[in-house]
């Protein structure tokens, strides 16, 4: 993993920081309900689950149902610290400190694999490798559920987004949605990525006269520019990416946070 990416993970290891973020930067209650509804008949204690990333909301869901869970993240601090945000004790967790592509995991072992915005952390070649690995890790009949951030051509000019989300009473949810929508204006569809430097330059320029808003100050403090790129693809490109390895079952949307239409929750089955 590149040094810039290691810096990003280390700078985001604080449970206090995560607790102050708001959806869509983290899974909402609606997202968790979607996953729970999909698996309402599969809550047996012997369900074997893999969670990619230290996301406490996904880990809490697994702990609630006492699923036997393996959690993989590059940062041990994130794995340990984020457990403090869980409502249910992680008694059935095994923690693996590794990146997702090289983690030493048993093939054909997991009934369910969960992740949240994992693919936008990887460039396009690595996304293909991860899709292939997920397919190999699933049992026959296993499922993979991912809430992913996707690109869509801007539906409105930047000025309209500013007025809608950066008003004087804007909340952290509004600011987070604004940051997501701004990416649509600087997205490179050929390379499937957003350059953070350009995004932050635009965000700071737009927010320049709005720093008196406490939510704007909080967002700028919570989101340091420690990563060079964010990767996201269109829904069509994501379907092409997954098709060789996984079969699409359903797509759902949790509509309880701003910009929800850019965060579909996909369910895939092993081919």
mmCIF file of N, CA and C in Angstrom, residues 151-199:
data_model
loop_
_atom_site.group_PDB
_atom_site.id
_atom_site.type_symbol
_atom_site.label_atom_id
_atom_site.label_comp_id
_atom_site.label_asym_id
_atom_site.label_seq_id
_atom_site.Cartn_x
_atom_site.Cartn_y
_atom_site.Cartn_z
ATOM 1 N N UNK A 151 -20.481 7.482 -9.076
ATOM 2 C CA UNK A 151 -20.493 8.748 -9.786
ATOM 3 C C UNK A 151 -21.728 8.853 -10.666
ATOM 4 N N UNK A 152 -22.297 10.037 -10.692
ATOM 5 C CA UNK A 152 -23.367 10.354 -11.637
ATOM 6 C C UNK A 152 -23.117 11.768 -12.155
ATOM 7 N N UNK A 153 -23.366 12.031 -13.428
ATOM 8 C CA UNK A 153 -23.169 13.381 -13.956
ATOM 9 C C UNK A 153 -23.953 14.391 -13.117
ATOM 10 N N UNK A 154 -23.364 15.545 -12.834
ATOM 11 C CA UNK A 154 -24.044 16.537 -12.007
ATOM 12 C C UNK A 154 -25.418 16.893 -12.546
ATOM 13 N N UNK A 155 -26.416 16.829 -11.682
ATOM 14 C CA UNK A 155 -27.780 17.135 -12.089
ATOM 15 C C UNK A 155 -28.097 18.618 -11.965
ATOM 16 N N UNK A 156 -27.218 19.366 -11.310
ATOM 17 C CA UNK A 156 -27.444 20.791 -11.114
ATOM 18 C C UNK A 156 -26.110 21.512 -11.038
ATOM 19 N N UNK A 157 -26.082 22.805 -11.319
ATOM 20 C CA UNK A 157 -24.818 23.549 -11.262
ATOM 21 C C UNK A 157 -24.298 23.655 -9.837
ATOM 22 N N UNK A 158 -23.016 23.931 -9.724
ATOM 23 C CA UNK A 158 -22.385 24.028 -8.414
ATOM 24 C C UNK A 158 -23.050 25.099 -7.545
ATOM 25 N N UNK A 159 -23.459 26.197 -8.156
ATOM 26 C CA UNK A 159 -24.077 27.276 -7.384
ATOM 27 C C UNK A 159 -25.350 26.800 -6.685
ATOM 28 N N UNK A 160 -26.123 25.927 -7.343
ATOM 29 C CA UNK A 160 -27.349 25.404 -6.737
ATOM 30 C C UNK A 160 -27.036 24.478 -5.568
ATOM 31 N N UNK A 161 -25.965 23.680 -5.710
ATOM 32 C CA UNK A 161 -25.560 22.792 -4.619
ATOM 33 C C UNK A 161 -25.120 23.604 -3.415
ATOM 34 N N UNK A 162 -24.381 24.683 -3.680
ATOM 35 C CA UNK A 162 -23.928 25.553 -2.596
ATOM 36 C C UNK A 162 -25.112 26.129 -1.837
ATOM 37 N N UNK A 163 -26.090 26.646 -2.563
ATOM 38 C CA UNK A 163 -27.238 27.267 -1.909
ATOM 39 C C UNK A 163 -28.069 26.246 -1.132
ATOM 40 N N UNK A 164 -28.136 25.026 -1.637
ATOM 41 C CA UNK A 164 -28.981 24.018 -0.984
ATOM 42 C C UNK A 164 -28.335 23.466 0.283
ATOM 43 N N UNK A 165 -27.011 23.321 0.282
ATOM 44 C CA UNK A 165 -26.363 22.626 1.397
ATOM 45 C C UNK A 165 -25.519 23.516 2.307
ATOM 46 N N UNK A 166 -25.077 24.682 1.817
ATOM 47 C CA UNK A 166 -24.219 25.530 2.643
ATOM 48 C C UNK A 166 -24.957 26.752 3.159
ATOM 49 N N UNK A 167 -26.187 26.544 3.575
ATOM 50 C CA UNK A 167 -26.970 27.635 4.154
ATOM 51 C C UNK A 167 -26.517 27.876 5.596
ATOM 52 N N UNK A 168 -26.922 28.985 6.222
ATOM 53 C CA UNK A 168 -26.444 29.327 7.571
ATOM 54 C C UNK A 168 -26.718 28.271 8.635
ATOM 55 N N UNK A 169 -27.757 27.464 8.463
ATOM 56 C CA UNK A 169 -28.093 26.448 9.461
ATOM 57 C C UNK A 169 -27.668 25.051 9.017
ATOM 58 N N UNK A 170 -26.715 24.971 8.100
ATOM 59 C CA UNK A 170 -26.269 23.677 7.588
ATOM 60 C C UNK A 170 -25.714 22.802 8.699
ATOM 61 N N UNK A 171 -26.033 21.526 8.632
ATOM 62 C CA UNK A 171 -25.550 20.545 9.598
ATOM 63 C C UNK A 171 -24.376 19.773 9.003
ATOM 64 N N UNK A 172 -23.774 18.900 9.816
ATOM 65 C CA UNK A 172 -22.698 18.054 9.302
ATOM 66 C C UNK A 172 -23.198 17.139 8.180
ATOM 67 N N UNK A 173 -24.455 16.706 8.277
ATOM 68 C CA UNK A 173 -25.026 15.898 7.200
ATOM 69 C C UNK A 173 -25.058 16.685 5.899
ATOM 70 N N UNK A 174 -25.455 17.961 5.979
ATOM 71 C CA UNK A 174 -25.497 18.810 4.788
ATOM 72 C C UNK A 174 -24.108 19.008 4.195
ATOM 73 N N UNK A 175 -23.125 19.271 5.061
ATOM 74 C CA UNK A 175 -21.763 19.504 4.598
ATOM 75 C C UNK A 175 -21.196 18.249 3.943
ATOM 76 N N UNK A 176 -21.464 17.107 4.541
ATOM 77 C CA UNK A 176 -20.978 15.843 3.994
ATOM 78 C C UNK A 176 -21.592 15.583 2.626
ATOM 79 N N UNK A 177 -22.892 15.849 2.489
ATOM 80 C CA UNK A 177 -23.558 15.679 1.194
ATOM 81 C C UNK A 177 -22.979 16.643 0.160
ATOM 82 N N UNK A 178 -22.714 17.881 0.558
ATOM 83 C CA UNK A 178 -22.118 18.860 -0.344
ATOM 84 C C UNK A 178 -20.776 18.357 -0.870
ATOM 85 N N UNK A 179 -19.951 17.820 0.033
ATOM 86 C CA UNK A 179 -18.638 17.322 -0.367
ATOM 87 C C UNK A 179 -18.763 16.179 -1.372
ATOM 88 N N UNK A 180 -19.756 15.320 -1.170
ATOM 89 C CA UNK A 180 -19.981 14.208 -2.105
ATOM 90 C C UNK A 180 -20.414 14.735 -3.475
ATOM 91 N N UNK A 181 -21.340 15.672 -3.500
ATOM 92 C CA UNK A 181 -21.864 16.188 -4.762
ATOM 93 C C UNK A 181 -20.826 17.006 -5.524
ATOM 94 N N UNK A 182 -19.923 17.669 -4.782
ATOM 95 C CA UNK A 182 -18.858 18.428 -5.435
ATOM 96 C C UNK A 182 -17.984 17.502 -6.283
ATOM 97 N N UNK A 183 -17.805 16.257 -5.807
ATOM 98 C CA UNK A 183 -16.954 15.325 -6.544
ATOM 99 C C UNK A 183 -17.451 15.120 -7.972
ATOM 100 N N UNK A 184 -18.771 15.213 -8.169
ATOM 101 C CA UNK A 184 -19.311 15.036 -9.509
ATOM 102 C C UNK A 184 -18.843 16.081 -10.490
ATOM 103 N N UNK A 185 -18.430 17.251 -9.987
ATOM 104 C CA UNK A 185 -17.995 18.336 -10.864
ATOM 105 C C UNK A 185 -16.522 18.240 -11.236
ATOM 106 N N UNK A 186 -15.757 17.391 -10.561
ATOM 107 C CA UNK A 186 -14.325 17.268 -10.861
ATOM 108 C C UNK A 186 -13.929 15.819 -11.101
ATOM 109 N N UNK A 187 -14.915 14.963 -11.296
ATOM 110 C CA UNK A 187 -14.652 13.536 -11.504
ATOM 111 C C UNK A 187 -14.027 13.298 -12.876
ATOM 112 N N UNK A 188 -13.019 12.425 -12.901
ATOM 113 C CA UNK A 188 -12.377 12.032 -14.151
ATOM 114 C C UNK A 188 -12.930 10.672 -14.569
ATOM 115 N N UNK A 189 -13.872 10.615 -15.520
ATOM 116 C CA UNK A 189 -14.518 9.347 -15.871
ATOM 117 C C UNK A 189 -13.592 8.362 -16.569
ATOM 118 N N UNK A 190 -12.511 8.856 -17.169
ATOM 119 C CA UNK A 190 -11.564 7.965 -17.834
ATOM 120 C C UNK A 190 -10.741 7.182 -16.812
ATOM 121 N N UNK A 191 -10.308 7.868 -15.757
ATOM 122 C CA UNK A 191 -9.482 7.239 -14.717
ATOM 123 C C UNK A 191 -10.304 6.775 -13.520
ATOM 124 N N UNK A 192 -11.606 7.027 -13.547
ATOM 125 C CA UNK A 192 -12.514 6.604 -12.467
ATOM 126 C C UNK A 192 -12.065 7.148 -11.112
ATOM 127 N N UNK A 193 -11.753 8.424 -11.052
ATOM 128 C CA UNK A 193 -11.263 8.941 -9.775
ATOM 129 C C UNK A 193 -11.514 10.440 -9.632
ATOM 130 N N UNK A 194 -11.423 10.877 -8.376
ATOM 131 C CA UNK A 194 -11.512 12.291 -8.019
ATOM 132 C C UNK A 194 -10.183 12.682 -7.388
ATOM 133 N N UNK A 195 -9.574 13.740 -7.889
ATOM 134 C CA UNK A 195 -8.329 14.215 -7.294
ATOM 135 C C UNK A 195 -8.665 15.083 -6.086
ATOM 136 N N UNK A 196 -8.213 14.635 -4.918
ATOM 137 C CA UNK A 196 -8.557 15.336 -3.688
ATOM 138 C C UNK A 196 -8.056 16.769 -3.670
ATOM 139 N N UNK A 197 -6.890 17.015 -4.256
ATOM 140 C CA UNK A 197 -6.355 18.376 -4.253
ATOM 141 C C UNK A 197 -7.295 19.331 -4.968
ATOM 142 N N UNK A 198 -7.806 18.909 -6.125
ATOM 143 C CA UNK A 198 -8.756 19.739 -6.859
ATOM 144 C C UNK A 198 -10.052 19.896 -6.087
ATOM 145 N N UNK A 199 -10.502 18.790 -5.480
ATOM 146 C CA UNK A 199 -11.755 18.838 -4.722
ATOM 147 C C UNK A 199 -11.625 19.811 -3.551
#
